[in-house]
XYZ file of C-alpha atoms in Angstrom:
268
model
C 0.000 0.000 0.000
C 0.995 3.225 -0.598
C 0.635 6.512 0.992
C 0.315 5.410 4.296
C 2.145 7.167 6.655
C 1.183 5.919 10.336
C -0.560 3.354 11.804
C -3.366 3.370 14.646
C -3.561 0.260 16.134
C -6.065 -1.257 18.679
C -5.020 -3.152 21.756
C -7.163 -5.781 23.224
C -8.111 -8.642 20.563
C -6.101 -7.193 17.845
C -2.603 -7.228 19.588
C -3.395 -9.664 22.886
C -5.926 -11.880 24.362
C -6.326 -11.137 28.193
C -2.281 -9.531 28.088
C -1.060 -12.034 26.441
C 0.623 -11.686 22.778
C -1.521 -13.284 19.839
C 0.475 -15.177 17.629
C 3.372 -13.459 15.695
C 1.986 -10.058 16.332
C 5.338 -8.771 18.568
C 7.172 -9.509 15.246
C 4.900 -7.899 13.005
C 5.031 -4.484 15.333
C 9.205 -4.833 15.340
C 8.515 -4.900 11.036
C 6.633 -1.687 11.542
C 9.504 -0.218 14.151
C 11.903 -0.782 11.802
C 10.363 0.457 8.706
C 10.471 3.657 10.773
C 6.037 3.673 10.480
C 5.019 5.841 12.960
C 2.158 4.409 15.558
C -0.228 4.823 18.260
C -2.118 2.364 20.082
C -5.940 3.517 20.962
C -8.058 1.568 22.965
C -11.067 1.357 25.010
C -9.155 -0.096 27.636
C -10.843 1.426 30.953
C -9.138 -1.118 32.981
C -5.341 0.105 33.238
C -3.866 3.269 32.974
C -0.993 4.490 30.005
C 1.951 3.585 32.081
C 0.257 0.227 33.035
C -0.633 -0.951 29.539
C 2.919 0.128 28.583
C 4.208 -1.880 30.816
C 2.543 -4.773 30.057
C 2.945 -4.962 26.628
C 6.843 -4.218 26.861
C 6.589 -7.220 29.395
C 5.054 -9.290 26.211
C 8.009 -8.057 24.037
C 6.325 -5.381 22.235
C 8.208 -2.412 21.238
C 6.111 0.740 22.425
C 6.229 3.385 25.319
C 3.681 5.139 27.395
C 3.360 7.813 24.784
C 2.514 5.567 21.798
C -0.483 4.634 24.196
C -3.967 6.905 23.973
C -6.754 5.497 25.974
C -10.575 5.999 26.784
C -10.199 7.270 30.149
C -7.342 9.693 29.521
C -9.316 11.156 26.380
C -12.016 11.172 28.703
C -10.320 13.216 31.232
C -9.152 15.506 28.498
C -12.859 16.297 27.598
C -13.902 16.639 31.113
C -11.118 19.484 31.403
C -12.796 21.352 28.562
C -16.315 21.033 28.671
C -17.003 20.241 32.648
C -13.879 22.082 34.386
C -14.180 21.441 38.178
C -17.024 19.715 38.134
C -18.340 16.909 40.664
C -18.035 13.409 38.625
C -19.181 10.021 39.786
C -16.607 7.224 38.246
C -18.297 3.776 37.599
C -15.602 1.773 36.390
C -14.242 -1.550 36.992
C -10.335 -1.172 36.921
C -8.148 1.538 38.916
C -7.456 4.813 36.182
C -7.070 7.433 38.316
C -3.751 8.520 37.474
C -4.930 9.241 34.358
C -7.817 11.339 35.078
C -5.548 13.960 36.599
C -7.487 17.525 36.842
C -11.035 15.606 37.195
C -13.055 15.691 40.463
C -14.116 12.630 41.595
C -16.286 11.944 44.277
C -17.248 8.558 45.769
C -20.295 6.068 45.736
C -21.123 7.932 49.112
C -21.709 11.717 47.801
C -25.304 12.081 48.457
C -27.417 15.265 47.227
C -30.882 16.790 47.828
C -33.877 16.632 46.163
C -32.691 19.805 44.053
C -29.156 18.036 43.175
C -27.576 20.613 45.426
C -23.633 18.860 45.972
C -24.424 15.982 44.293
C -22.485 14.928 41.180
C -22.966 17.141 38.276
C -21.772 14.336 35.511
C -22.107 10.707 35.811
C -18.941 8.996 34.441
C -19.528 5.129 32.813
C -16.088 3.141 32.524
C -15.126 -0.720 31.386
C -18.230 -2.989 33.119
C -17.630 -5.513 35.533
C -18.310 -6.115 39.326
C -18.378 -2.268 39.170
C -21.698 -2.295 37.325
C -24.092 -3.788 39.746
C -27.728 -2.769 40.222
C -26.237 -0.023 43.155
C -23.975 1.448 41.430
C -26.455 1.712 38.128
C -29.166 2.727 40.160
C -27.296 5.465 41.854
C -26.688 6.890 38.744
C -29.795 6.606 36.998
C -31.143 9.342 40.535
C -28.214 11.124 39.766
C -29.185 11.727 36.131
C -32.323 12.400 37.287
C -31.511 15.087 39.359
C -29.594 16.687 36.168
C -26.146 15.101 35.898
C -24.309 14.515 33.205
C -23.975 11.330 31.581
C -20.534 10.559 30.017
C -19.383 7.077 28.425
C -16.113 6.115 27.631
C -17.242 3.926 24.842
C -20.318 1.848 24.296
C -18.762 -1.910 23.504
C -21.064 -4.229 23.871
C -18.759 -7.428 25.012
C -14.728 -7.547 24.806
C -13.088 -10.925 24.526
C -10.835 -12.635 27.692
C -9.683 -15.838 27.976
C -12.819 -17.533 29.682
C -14.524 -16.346 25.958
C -16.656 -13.010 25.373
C -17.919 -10.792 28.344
C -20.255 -7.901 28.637
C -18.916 -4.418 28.760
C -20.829 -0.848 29.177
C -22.540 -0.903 26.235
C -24.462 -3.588 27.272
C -26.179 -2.023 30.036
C -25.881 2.011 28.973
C -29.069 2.399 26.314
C -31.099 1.107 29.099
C -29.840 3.758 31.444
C -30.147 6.538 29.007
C -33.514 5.315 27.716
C -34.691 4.904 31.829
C -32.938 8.391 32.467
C -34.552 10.632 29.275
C -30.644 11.193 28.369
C -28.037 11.021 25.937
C -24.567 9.724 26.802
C -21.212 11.417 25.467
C -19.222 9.151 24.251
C -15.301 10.168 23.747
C -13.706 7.008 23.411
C -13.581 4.719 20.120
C -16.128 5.154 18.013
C -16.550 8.892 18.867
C -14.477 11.160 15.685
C -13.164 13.099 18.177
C -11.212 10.199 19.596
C -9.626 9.456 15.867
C -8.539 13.587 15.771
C -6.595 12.935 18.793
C -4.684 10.148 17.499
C -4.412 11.858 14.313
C -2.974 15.154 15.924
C -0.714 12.991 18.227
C 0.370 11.004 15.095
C 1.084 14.541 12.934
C -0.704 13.060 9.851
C -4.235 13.952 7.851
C -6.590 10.802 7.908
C -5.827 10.071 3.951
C -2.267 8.887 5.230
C -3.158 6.728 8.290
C -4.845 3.185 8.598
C -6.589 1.897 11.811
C -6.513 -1.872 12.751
C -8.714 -3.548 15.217
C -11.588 -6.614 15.731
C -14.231 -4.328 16.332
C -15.848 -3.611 12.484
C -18.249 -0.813 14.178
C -16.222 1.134 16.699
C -12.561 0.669 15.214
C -13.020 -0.035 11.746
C -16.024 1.570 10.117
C -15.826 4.788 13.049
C -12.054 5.183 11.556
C -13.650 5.164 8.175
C -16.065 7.311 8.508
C -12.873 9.726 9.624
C -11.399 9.579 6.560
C -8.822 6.418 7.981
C -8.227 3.233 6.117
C -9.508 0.590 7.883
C -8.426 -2.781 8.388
C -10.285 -5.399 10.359
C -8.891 -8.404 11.784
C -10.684 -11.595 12.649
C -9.187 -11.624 16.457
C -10.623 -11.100 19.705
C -14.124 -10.005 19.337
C -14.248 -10.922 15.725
C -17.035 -13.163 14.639
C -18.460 -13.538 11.271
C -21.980 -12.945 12.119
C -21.269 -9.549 13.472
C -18.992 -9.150 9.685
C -21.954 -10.062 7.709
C -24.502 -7.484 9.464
C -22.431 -4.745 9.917
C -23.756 -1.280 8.274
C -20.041 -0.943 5.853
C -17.550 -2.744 4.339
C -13.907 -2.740 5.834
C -10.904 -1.430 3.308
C -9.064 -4.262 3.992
C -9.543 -7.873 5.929
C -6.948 -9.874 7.830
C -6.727 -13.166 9.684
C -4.378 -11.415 12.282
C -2.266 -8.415 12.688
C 0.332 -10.391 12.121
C -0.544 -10.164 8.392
C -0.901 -6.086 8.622
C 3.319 -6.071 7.511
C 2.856 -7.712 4.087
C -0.389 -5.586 3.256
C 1.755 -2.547 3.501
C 4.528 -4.070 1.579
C 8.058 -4.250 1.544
C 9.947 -2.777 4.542
């Protein structure tokens, strides 16, 4: 292929299964490295922060840094900064990302409010499901939203895939709050465009010149498209056909793994 000029490259399903390296993909990024292709890996991750994914990828032998790495939650916390500065936000999020929320107000499970909303929390934060997502911790929110909050989303996946097979994630459980609620989620991370302009400005290229890989055809691959990004969809991690075959577009390109992703771009 020609005229690509940096990669964006999922995490979870496209470059490891539960942390662990798929098959041949450590090689395939070292390709990239040394055909001097710049790259950034986004995810939806909500469970880790930068440093932490970092870490554990350079523990699988991948090449990459805590700045190659652009998350939900920090591109959350960015848009928090902006739109909601100082405002009271309620976190529900399995996994432990507050390093990278730096400059947002959190306040805990226990911050109550009156009837008017008066010191309760002005925006409801979803993360990454889990044991965080019980009827409590939903329920709280749905009163809180109620009372005028907020309701922010770091992405709306419906399952991820783990080593014990697929497993729900927010966007299994989020329409029904925002149907219950009379509300419309943000969403910042993957498939929100605004998440693909902050790759793209941290990469330094236009969209024409960069291609996006990952196993989700709606929120990687046809969201990257729609941004003016190649797309290339791997059948990995979340992939199943069924979910190819009824999806709303057509992906640029299709591979059985990243692995593959060197010899589609050619020589190098």
């Amino acid at each position: 292929m020609k005229g690509i000029g940096a990669v964006l490259i999922d995490i979870d399903g496209v470059l490891t299964v539960s942390w662990k390296a798929l098959p041949g993909t450590v090689a395939a990024m070292e390709r990239l490295r040394a055909a001097g292709l710049p790259l950034v890996l986004v995810t939806n991750t909500t469970s880790r922060t930068r440093a932490a994914v970092a870490g554990r990828l350079a523990g699988e032998g991948f090449p990459v840094g805590v700045d190659d790495i652009l998350t939900a939650p920090a591109v959350t916390a960015a848009y928090l900064r902006e739109h909601h500065p100082q405002a009271r936000c309620r976190l529900i999020n399995s996994g432990e990302v507050g390093e990278d929320l730096a400059g947002v107000t959190l306040v805990g499970a226990g911050a109550g409010a009156d009837d008017a909303g008066r010191d309760g929390p002005e925006v409801v934060v979803l993360g990454g499901a889990g044991e965080a997502f019980g009827y409590p911790a939903l329920n709280s929110a749905f009163r809180d939203l109620q009372r005028g909050a907020r309701l922010v989303a770091m992405h709306r996946n419906l399952y991820w895939r783990t080593a014990d097979g697929l497993e729900l994630d927010t966007g299994a459980f989020l329409p029904g709050l925002e149907r219950a609620a009379g509300v419309e989620a943000t969403v910042t991370g993957k498939p929100a465009a605004e998440f693909f302009a902050t790759a793209l400005a941290h990469l330094g290229v236009p969209a024409g010149e960069a291609l996006m890989v990952g196993d989700d055809i709606e929120s990687d691959v046809l969201a990257a498209q729609r941004c003016g990004i190649t797309g290339v969809l791997v059948r990995t991690g979340k992939y199943l056909p069924e979910t190819h075959r009824a999806a709303d577009g057509t992906p640029d390109h299709v591979l059985d793994s990243f692995a593959d992703l060197p010899g589609l771009l050619g020589p190098g």
